[in-house]
XYZ file of N, CA and C in Angstrom:
249
model
N -7.189 19.959 -2.712
C -6.368 19.107 -3.548
C -6.984 17.713 -3.590
N -7.139 17.193 -4.786
C -7.696 15.859 -4.964
C -6.581 14.908 -5.364
N -6.519 13.776 -4.684
C -5.516 12.767 -4.991
C -6.172 11.624 -5.754
N -5.422 11.013 -6.648
C -5.913 9.825 -7.336
C -5.988 8.676 -6.331
N -6.632 7.607 -6.715
C -6.731 6.440 -5.839
C -5.333 5.911 -5.516
N -4.471 5.857 -6.515
C -3.110 5.360 -6.279
C -2.379 6.257 -5.282
N -2.530 7.553 -5.427
C -1.884 8.489 -4.503
C -2.444 8.329 -3.092
N -3.775 8.203 -2.981
C -4.389 7.992 -1.661
C -3.925 6.682 -1.055
N -3.826 5.649 -1.888
C -3.365 4.354 -1.410
C -1.953 4.470 -0.847
N -1.056 5.099 -1.598
C 0.340 5.232 -1.169
C 0.446 6.085 0.097
N -0.246 7.215 0.135
C -0.212 8.086 1.313
C -0.677 7.320 2.551
N -1.775 6.599 2.408
C -2.313 5.866 3.552
C -1.470 4.657 3.920
N -0.850 4.019 2.945
C 0.048 2.914 3.252
C 1.250 3.415 4.043
N 1.781 4.545 3.665
C 2.907 5.126 4.414
C 2.458 5.517 5.821
N 1.243 6.031 5.941
C 0.714 6.327 7.272
C 0.655 5.050 8.118
N 0.144 3.961 7.542
C 0.046 2.692 8.272
C 1.431 2.166 8.657
N 2.407 2.345 7.770
C 3.783 1.942 8.074
C 4.301 2.743 9.266
N 4.065 4.046 9.261
C 4.526 4.900 10.357
C 3.796 4.585 11.661
N 2.512 4.252 11.586
C 1.711 4.004 12.777
C 1.967 2.620 13.374
N 1.921 1.571 12.529
C 2.060 0.204 13.025
C 3.491 -0.320 12.942
N 4.258 0.209 12.003
C 5.637 -0.213 11.844
C 5.789 -1.436 10.951
N 7.043 -1.754 10.680
C 7.404 -2.918 9.877
C 8.232 -3.852 10.749
N 8.095 -5.150 10.498
C 8.950 -6.085 11.225
C 10.309 -6.188 10.540
N 11.151 -7.103 10.994
C 12.509 -7.221 10.452
C 12.550 -7.664 8.993
N 11.423 -8.186 8.486
C 11.351 -8.592 7.072
C 10.599 -7.572 6.227
N 10.418 -6.358 6.757
C 9.674 -5.279 6.087
C 8.218 -5.621 5.828
N 7.621 -6.374 6.737
C 6.202 -6.715 6.648
C 5.437 -5.807 7.594
N 4.358 -5.214 7.078
C 3.513 -4.336 7.872
C 2.970 -5.111 9.070
N 3.026 -4.501 10.251
C 2.647 -5.180 11.489
C 1.140 -5.169 11.745
N 0.354 -5.167 10.696
C -1.090 -5.330 10.790
C -1.532 -6.061 9.524
N -2.442 -7.002 9.681
C -2.953 -7.722 8.524
C -4.189 -7.003 8.002
N -4.231 -6.803 6.693
C -5.338 -6.102 6.044
C -5.738 -6.822 4.765
N -7.021 -6.888 4.517
C -7.481 -7.419 3.233
C -7.537 -6.272 2.232
N -7.654 -6.615 0.978
C -7.811 -5.582 -0.053
C -9.125 -4.836 0.160
N -10.137 -5.535 0.657
C -11.413 -4.896 0.962
C -11.244 -3.891 2.100
N -10.454 -4.248 3.129
C -10.170 -3.315 4.228
C -9.504 -2.056 3.687
N -8.506 -2.236 2.836
C -7.778 -1.098 2.281
C -8.691 -0.227 1.415
N -9.552 -0.859 0.638
C -10.480 -0.099 -0.209
C -11.403 0.762 0.651
N -11.935 0.184 1.711
C -12.818 0.942 2.602
C -12.048 2.057 3.291
N -10.829 1.785 3.683
C -10.006 2.762 4.398
C -9.709 3.996 3.548
N -9.450 3.779 2.252
C -9.111 4.937 1.405
C -10.313 5.458 0.616
N -11.460 4.811 0.767
C -12.669 5.289 0.095
C -12.682 4.977 -1.385
N -12.369 3.740 -1.710
C -12.331 3.332 -3.113
C -12.996 1.968 -3.257
N -13.049 1.485 -4.482
C -13.616 0.159 -4.721
C -12.523 -0.903 -4.631
N -12.960 -2.115 -4.363
C -12.034 -3.249 -4.295
C -11.263 -3.386 -5.602
N -11.958 -3.256 -6.712
C -11.338 -3.449 -8.025
C -10.216 -2.448 -8.272
N -10.448 -1.194 -7.908
C -9.436 -0.159 -8.114
C -8.233 -0.395 -7.222
N -8.478 -0.785 -5.986
C -7.375 -1.092 -5.067
C -6.608 -2.310 -5.575
N -7.321 -3.309 -6.088
C -6.677 -4.495 -6.642
C -5.726 -4.107 -7.780
N -6.186 -3.232 -8.678
C -5.340 -2.777 -9.796
C -4.132 -1.983 -9.280
N -4.354 -1.142 -8.293
C -3.266 -0.342 -7.717
C -2.215 -1.247 -7.086
N -2.651 -2.229 -6.327
C -1.716 -3.183 -5.713
C -0.957 -3.936 -6.791
N -1.648 -4.347 -7.838
C -0.985 -5.065 -8.939
C 0.092 -4.208 -9.591
N -0.201 -2.926 -9.795
C 0.797 -2.016 -10.378
C 2.025 -1.894 -9.478
N 1.801 -1.730 -8.184
C 2.916 -1.588 -7.243
C 3.709 -2.888 -7.130
N 3.026 -4.024 -7.252
C 3.729 -5.314 -7.251
C 4.565 -5.466 -8.525
N 4.001 -5.089 -9.662
C 4.738 -5.175 -10.927
C 5.968 -4.282 -10.931
N 5.882 -3.146 -10.222
C 7.019 -2.229 -10.109
C 7.998 -2.651 -9.013
N 7.725 -3.800 -8.381
C 8.590 -4.347 -7.314
C 8.711 -3.379 -6.133
N 7.571 -2.784 -5.752
C 7.545 -1.846 -4.629
C 6.938 -2.506 -3.391
N 5.851 -3.263 -3.596
C 5.240 -3.995 -2.493
C 4.916 -5.415 -2.948
N 4.614 -6.248 -1.969
C 4.097 -7.584 -2.219
C 2.904 -7.758 -1.296
N 1.815 -8.291 -1.816
C 0.595 -8.444 -1.022
C 0.114 -9.880 -1.158
N 0.168 -10.621 -0.049
C -0.276 -12.018 -0.064
C -1.018 -12.341 1.226
N -2.252 -12.821 1.101
C -3.020 -13.298 2.253
C -3.014 -12.322 3.430
N -3.422 -11.101 3.197
C -3.536 -10.049 4.212
C -2.187 -9.520 4.704
N -1.105 -9.948 4.096
C 0.227 -9.523 4.522
C 0.823 -8.602 3.463
N 1.185 -7.395 3.897
C 1.789 -6.410 3.009
C 3.281 -6.351 3.323
N 4.079 -6.673 2.325
C 5.531 -6.580 2.470
C 6.021 -5.410 1.628
N 6.820 -4.568 2.236
C 7.380 -3.418 1.534
C 8.720 -3.839 0.951
N 8.804 -3.874 -0.363
C 10.033 -4.287 -1.037
C 10.966 -3.097 -1.199
N 10.395 -1.939 -1.561
C 11.224 -0.757 -1.784
C 10.505 0.482 -1.235
N 10.826 0.821 0.010
C 10.168 1.950 0.669
C 10.496 3.269 -0.016
N 11.709 3.419 -0.499
C 12.092 4.669 -1.163
C 11.272 4.896 -2.428
N 11.074 3.853 -3.222
C 10.241 3.974 -4.431
C 8.796 4.299 -4.063
N 8.324 3.699 -2.959
C 6.964 3.968 -2.508
C 6.831 5.456 -2.163
N 7.790 5.992 -1.439
C 7.760 7.397 -1.056
C 7.881 8.321 -2.274
N 8.565 7.873 -3.312
C 8.695 8.679 -4.524
C 7.357 8.916 -5.209
N 6.426 7.987 -5.037
C 5.092 8.162 -5.623
C 4.417 9.399 -5.054
N 4.707 9.735 -3.819
C 4.139 10.939 -3.220
C 4.917 12.164 -3.667
N 6.216 12.044 -3.699
C 7.067 13.185 -4.077
C 6.806 13.627 -5.506
N 6.407 12.712 -6.358
C 6.191 13.027 -7.777
C 4.763 13.484 -8.080
N 3.948 13.687 -7.058
C 2.565 14.103 -7.303
C 2.396 15.577 -7.057
């Protein structure tokens, strides 16, 4: 089974949430750059940048200065359920 970059991004983000956890403000407890995330999922920076922008526009995550905030975890999980 081949996943799109967006699907791989979401699957791996959920893995990171489960592994490192979220703080009381729903911020991922590890700081990551977009370049780190691109390398982690095996994609280019540009594609990860577009994926993050889409998820931000959908009000699912917020990404600022290596900090990933989960705005709507249920919507994030739906991206996997709908694939």
